[in-house]
C-alpha positions in Angstrom: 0.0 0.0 0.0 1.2 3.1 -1.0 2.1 6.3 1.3 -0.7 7.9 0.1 -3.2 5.4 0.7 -3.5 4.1 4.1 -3.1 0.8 5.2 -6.9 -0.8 5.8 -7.0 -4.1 7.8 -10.2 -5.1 7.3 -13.3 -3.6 6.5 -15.4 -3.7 10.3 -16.7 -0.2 11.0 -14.0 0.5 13.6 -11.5 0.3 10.8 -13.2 2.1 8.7 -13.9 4.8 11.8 -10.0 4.8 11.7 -9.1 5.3 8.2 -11.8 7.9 7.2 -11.0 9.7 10.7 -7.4 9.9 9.4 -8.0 11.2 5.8 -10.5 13.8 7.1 -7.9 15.2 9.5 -5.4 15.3 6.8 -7.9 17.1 4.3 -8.6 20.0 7.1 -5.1 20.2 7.8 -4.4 20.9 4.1 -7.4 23.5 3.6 -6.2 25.5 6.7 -3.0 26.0 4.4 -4.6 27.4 1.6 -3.7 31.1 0.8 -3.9 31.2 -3.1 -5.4 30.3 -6.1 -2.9 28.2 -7.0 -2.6 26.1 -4.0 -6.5 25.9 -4.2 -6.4 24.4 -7.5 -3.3 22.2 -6.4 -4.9 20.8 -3.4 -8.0 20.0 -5.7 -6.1 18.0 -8.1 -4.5 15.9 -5.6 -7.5 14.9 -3.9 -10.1 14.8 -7.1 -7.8 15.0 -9.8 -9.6 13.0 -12.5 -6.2 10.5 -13.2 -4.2 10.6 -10.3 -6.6 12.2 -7.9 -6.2 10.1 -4.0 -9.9 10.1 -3.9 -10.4 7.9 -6.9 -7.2 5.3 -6.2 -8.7 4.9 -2.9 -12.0 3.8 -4.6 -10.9 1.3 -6.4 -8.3 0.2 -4.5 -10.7 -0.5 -1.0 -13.9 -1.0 -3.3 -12.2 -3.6 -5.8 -11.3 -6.0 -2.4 -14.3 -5.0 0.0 -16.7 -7.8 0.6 -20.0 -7.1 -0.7 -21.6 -6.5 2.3 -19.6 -3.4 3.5 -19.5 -1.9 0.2 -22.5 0.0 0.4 -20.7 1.7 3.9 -17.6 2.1 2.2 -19.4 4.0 -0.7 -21.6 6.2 2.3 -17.9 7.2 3.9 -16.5 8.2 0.6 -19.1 10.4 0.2 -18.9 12.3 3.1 -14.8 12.7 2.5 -15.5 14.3 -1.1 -18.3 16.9 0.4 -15.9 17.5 2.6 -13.2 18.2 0.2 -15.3 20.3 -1.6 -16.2 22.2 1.1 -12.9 22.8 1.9 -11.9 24.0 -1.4 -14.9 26.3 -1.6 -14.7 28.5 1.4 -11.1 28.8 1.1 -11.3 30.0 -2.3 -14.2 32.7 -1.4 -11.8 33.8 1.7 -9.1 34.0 -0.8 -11.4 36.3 -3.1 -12.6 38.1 0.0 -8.7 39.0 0.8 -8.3 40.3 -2.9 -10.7 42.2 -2.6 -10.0 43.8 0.5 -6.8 45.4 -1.0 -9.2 47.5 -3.4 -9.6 51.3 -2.3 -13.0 51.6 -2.8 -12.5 55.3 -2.4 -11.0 55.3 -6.2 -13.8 57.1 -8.8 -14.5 53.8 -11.1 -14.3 52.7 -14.9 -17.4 54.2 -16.9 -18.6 51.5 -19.2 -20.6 54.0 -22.1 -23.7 52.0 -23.0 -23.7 51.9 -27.2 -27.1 53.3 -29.0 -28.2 52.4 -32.2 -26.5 53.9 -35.4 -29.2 57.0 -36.5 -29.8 55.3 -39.7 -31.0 52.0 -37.6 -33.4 54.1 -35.5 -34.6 55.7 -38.7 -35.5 52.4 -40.4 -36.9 50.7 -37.0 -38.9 53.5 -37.2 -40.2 53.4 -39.9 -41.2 50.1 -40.9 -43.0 50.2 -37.3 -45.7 53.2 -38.4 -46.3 50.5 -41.2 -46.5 47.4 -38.4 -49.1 49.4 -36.7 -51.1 49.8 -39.6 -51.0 45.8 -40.1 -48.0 45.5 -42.5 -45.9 42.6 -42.2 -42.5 42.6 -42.9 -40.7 41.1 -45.8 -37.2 40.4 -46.2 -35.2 39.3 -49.5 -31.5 38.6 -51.2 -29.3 41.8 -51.9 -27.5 39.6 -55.1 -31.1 39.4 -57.4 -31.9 37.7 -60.8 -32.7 40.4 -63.6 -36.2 38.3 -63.7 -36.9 39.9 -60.1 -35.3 42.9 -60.3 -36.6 44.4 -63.7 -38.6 41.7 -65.7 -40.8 41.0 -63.5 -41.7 44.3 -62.5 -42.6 45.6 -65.9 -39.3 46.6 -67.0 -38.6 46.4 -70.3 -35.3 45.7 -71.9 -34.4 48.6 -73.3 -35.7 50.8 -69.9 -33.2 53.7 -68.6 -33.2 51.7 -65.5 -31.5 48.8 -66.9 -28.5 50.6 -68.5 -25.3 49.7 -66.9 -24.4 53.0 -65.7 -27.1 52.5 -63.2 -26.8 48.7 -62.0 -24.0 47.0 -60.7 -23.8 43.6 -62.5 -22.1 40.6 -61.0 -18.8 39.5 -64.0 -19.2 36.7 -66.5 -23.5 36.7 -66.8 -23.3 37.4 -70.9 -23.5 33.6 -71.6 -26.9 33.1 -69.2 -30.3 34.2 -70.5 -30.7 37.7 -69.9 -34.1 36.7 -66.8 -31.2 35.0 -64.9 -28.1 37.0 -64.8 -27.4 38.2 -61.4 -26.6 41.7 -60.1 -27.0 44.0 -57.0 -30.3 45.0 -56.4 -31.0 48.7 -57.2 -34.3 48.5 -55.3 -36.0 46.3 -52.5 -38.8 45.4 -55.1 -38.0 42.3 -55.7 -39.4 40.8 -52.5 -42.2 42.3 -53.3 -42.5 39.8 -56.4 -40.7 37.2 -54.6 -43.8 37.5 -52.0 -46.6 37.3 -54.7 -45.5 34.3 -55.1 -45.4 32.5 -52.2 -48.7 34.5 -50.8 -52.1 34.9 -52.0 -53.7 38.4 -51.7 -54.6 40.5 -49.5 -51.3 41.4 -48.6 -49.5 44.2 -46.7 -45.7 44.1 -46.7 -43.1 46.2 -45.5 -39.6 46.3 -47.3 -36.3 47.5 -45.4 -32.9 46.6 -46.9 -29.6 47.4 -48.5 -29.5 48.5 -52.1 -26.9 49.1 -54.9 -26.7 51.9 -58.0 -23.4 52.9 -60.4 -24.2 56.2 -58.6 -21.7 59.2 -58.3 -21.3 60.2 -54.6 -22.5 63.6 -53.5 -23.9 65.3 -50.5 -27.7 63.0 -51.0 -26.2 60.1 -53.3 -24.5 56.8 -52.5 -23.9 53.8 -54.6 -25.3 51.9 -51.3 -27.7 53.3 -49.4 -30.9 51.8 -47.1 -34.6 51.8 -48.6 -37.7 51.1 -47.4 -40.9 49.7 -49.9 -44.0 48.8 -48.9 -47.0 46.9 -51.3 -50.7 46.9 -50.3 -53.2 44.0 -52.5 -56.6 43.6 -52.0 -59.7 44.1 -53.5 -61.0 47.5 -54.3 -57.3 49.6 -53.6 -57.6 53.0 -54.6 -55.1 56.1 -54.7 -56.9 57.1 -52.1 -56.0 54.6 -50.0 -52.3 54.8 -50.7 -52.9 58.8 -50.4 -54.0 58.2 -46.5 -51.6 55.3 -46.1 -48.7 57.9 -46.6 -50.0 60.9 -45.3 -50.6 59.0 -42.1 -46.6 57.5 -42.3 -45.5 61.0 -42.7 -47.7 62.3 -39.8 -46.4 60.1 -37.2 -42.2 60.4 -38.8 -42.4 64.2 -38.6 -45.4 65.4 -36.6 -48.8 66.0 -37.1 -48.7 69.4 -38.9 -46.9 68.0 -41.7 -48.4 68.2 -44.8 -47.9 66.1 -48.0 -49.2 66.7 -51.4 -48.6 64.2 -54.6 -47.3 65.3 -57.9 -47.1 63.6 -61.1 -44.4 62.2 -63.5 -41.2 61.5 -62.1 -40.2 65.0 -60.1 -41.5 68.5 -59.5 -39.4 70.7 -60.5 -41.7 73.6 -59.9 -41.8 72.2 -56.3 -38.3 73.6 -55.4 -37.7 76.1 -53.3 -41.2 76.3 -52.2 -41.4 74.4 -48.8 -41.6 71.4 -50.7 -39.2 68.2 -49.9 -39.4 65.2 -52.5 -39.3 62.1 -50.1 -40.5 59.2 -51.7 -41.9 57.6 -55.1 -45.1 55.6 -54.9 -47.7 54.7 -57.4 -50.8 52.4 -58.1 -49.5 48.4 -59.2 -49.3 48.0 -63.1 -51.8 45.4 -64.0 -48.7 43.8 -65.8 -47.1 43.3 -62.5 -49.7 40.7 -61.7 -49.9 39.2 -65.2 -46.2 39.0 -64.3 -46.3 37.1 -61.3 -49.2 34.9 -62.3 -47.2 33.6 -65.5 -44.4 32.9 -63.2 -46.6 31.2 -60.6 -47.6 28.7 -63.9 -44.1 28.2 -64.9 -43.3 27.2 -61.4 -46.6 24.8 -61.7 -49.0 26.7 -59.7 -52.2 28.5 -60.1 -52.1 31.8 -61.1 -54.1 33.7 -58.1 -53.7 37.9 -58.7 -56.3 38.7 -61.1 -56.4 42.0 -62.4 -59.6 42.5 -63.1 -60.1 41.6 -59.3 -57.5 43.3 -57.4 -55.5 46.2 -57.3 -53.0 47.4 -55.3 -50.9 50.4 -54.7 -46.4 50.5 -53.6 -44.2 53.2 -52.7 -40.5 53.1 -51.7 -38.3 56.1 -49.9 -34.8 55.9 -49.1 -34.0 55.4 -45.5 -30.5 58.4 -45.5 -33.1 60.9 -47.2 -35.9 60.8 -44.1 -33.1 60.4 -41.8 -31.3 63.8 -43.5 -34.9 65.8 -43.1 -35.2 64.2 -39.2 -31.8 65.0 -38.1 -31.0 68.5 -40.0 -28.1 66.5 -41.3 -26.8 68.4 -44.4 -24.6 65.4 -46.0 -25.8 61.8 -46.3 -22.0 60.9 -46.2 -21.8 61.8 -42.4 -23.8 58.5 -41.7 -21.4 56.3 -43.0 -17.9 58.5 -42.1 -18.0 56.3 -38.6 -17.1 60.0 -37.1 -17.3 59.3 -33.5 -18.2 63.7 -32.9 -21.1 63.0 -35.6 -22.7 59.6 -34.2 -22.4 61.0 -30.3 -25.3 63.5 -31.2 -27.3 60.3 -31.5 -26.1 58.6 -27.9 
């Protein structure tokens, strides 16, 4: 038997009294020498140590050659010497702590963790797409790398459309050689998702849009080749531009206060609006019939039935550009600022 396991003659309980009566004495004696983490963690490796830990050669050496009657005491005594070992090793450690800490001088001013805030543009688009949430919209969510299919042809797009020429799309290399419906390239609107939706959804259907899109743009004080949008689509029977009309003037109403007031102009601009109090925030319109002849002649290709009838439903979509409405909330005179990560610009925010 080796030094470190005593010697056990046989296993009546007075032994056993004896043994365990000498291993607990030496365990106490032990934690009363404790002063560090080291010897903590020391002390706890020779007694529970999962290889070479006393504790567990003691086990199987005295359980291996008890009789079975006075294994079930052996196992009850072996219980009570590892609580107590534990025990040990947790009180010294929390004295140990307790010492630590008693060299602090509490006096001292502390460290000042600053608690983080959302970046403008993220309260801006939270923002918005709730007003749309409380009026029932859901919200839909799409890829940022898009199929010409869902980023023009779908959407009534023809090929020859300014909004197709290069200048204006960033298209992913080596697409010649696929049909012109499946070439890839950055999305230059979140619109796809609304066709991407159709799809999958039958009307009525409220959906809000927020994401990341590209354009070949030049960079200026209120242009980026990346910027954040929001879209929304509204299907259902009976849509008018009356109910997009309200629909927006009630958006705007709760993003900049209830005295705003909106007006809607034709084409693609006012330039007689300018300089007149007037700010140009978003584009919107009623659905193109075509839209839905779109997405039912996809829904057949993809062996479905073909569910948005025009002459049943209508529908109205608008999109605005997330920067622009944070510009006009903020007084913030260069969309550029929001991306600069200037810590003196973002702190107005915290």
């Amino acid at each position: 038997m080796s030094a470190d396991i005593p010697e056990l003659k046989n296993f009546n309980a007075a032994e056993l009294d004896r043994v365990f009566a000498q291993l607990e004495s030496e365990v106490a004696t032990q934690a009363g020498a404790l002063t560090s983490d080291a010897a903590i963690e020391a002390f706890r490796l020779e007694w529970l140590g999962r290889k070479q830990g006393r504790l567990g050669q003691l086990s199987a050496s005295w359980l291996k050659n008890a009789p079975p009657d006075a294994k079930k005491s052996l196992g009850i005594r072996f219980n009570q010497l590892k609580s107590q070992i534990e025990a040990a090793r947790s009180s010294t450690a929390a004295d140990t702590g307790a010492k630590e800490i008693s060299g602090l001088d509490f006096t001292l001013p502390g460290t000042t963790r600053r608690v983080g805030v959302e970046h403008p543009l993220v309260q801006t688009m939270a923002e918005i797409v709730s007003v749309f949430q409380r009026m029932g919209y859901s919200i839909g969510l799409g890829p940022e790398v898009e199929t010409d299919f869902y980023n023009f042809e779908a959407l009534n797009f023809p090929p020859n459309h300014p909004a197709r020429d290069t200048q204006d799309t960033l298209v992913i290399a080596d697409q010649e050689k696929k049909p012109l419906r499946d070439r890839l390239l950055m999305r230059t609107h979140t619109s796809p998702v609304q066709i991407r939706t159709m799809l999958e959804q039958a009307p009525p259907l409220r959906l809000v849009i927020p994401g990341k899109v590209y354009r070949n743009e030049a960079e200026d004080a209120t242009h980026l080749a990346r910027f954040q949008q929001v879209e929304g689509l509204c299907v259902d029977t009976n849509i008018t531009f009356s109910d997009l009309k309200g629909t927006l003037d009630h958006a705007m109403k709760a993003l900049f206060g209830s005295s705003v007031k909106t007006r809607f102009c034709g084409g693609s601009g006012c330039r007689k609006c300018k300089h007149s109090g007037w700010i140009e925030l978003l584009g919107c319109g009623m659905v193109d019939p075509a839209v839905f002849e779109s997405v039912n002649q996809r829904r057949i290709e993809l062996g479905r039935e073909p569910i948005y009838d025009p002459a049943k439903i209508s529908g109205f979509a608008f999109g605005m550009g997330v920067e622009r409405i944070a510009m006009m909330r903020y007084g913030v005179s260069s969309v550029g600022n929001f991306y600069s990560a200037d810590m003196r610009f973002l702190e107005q925010f915290a």
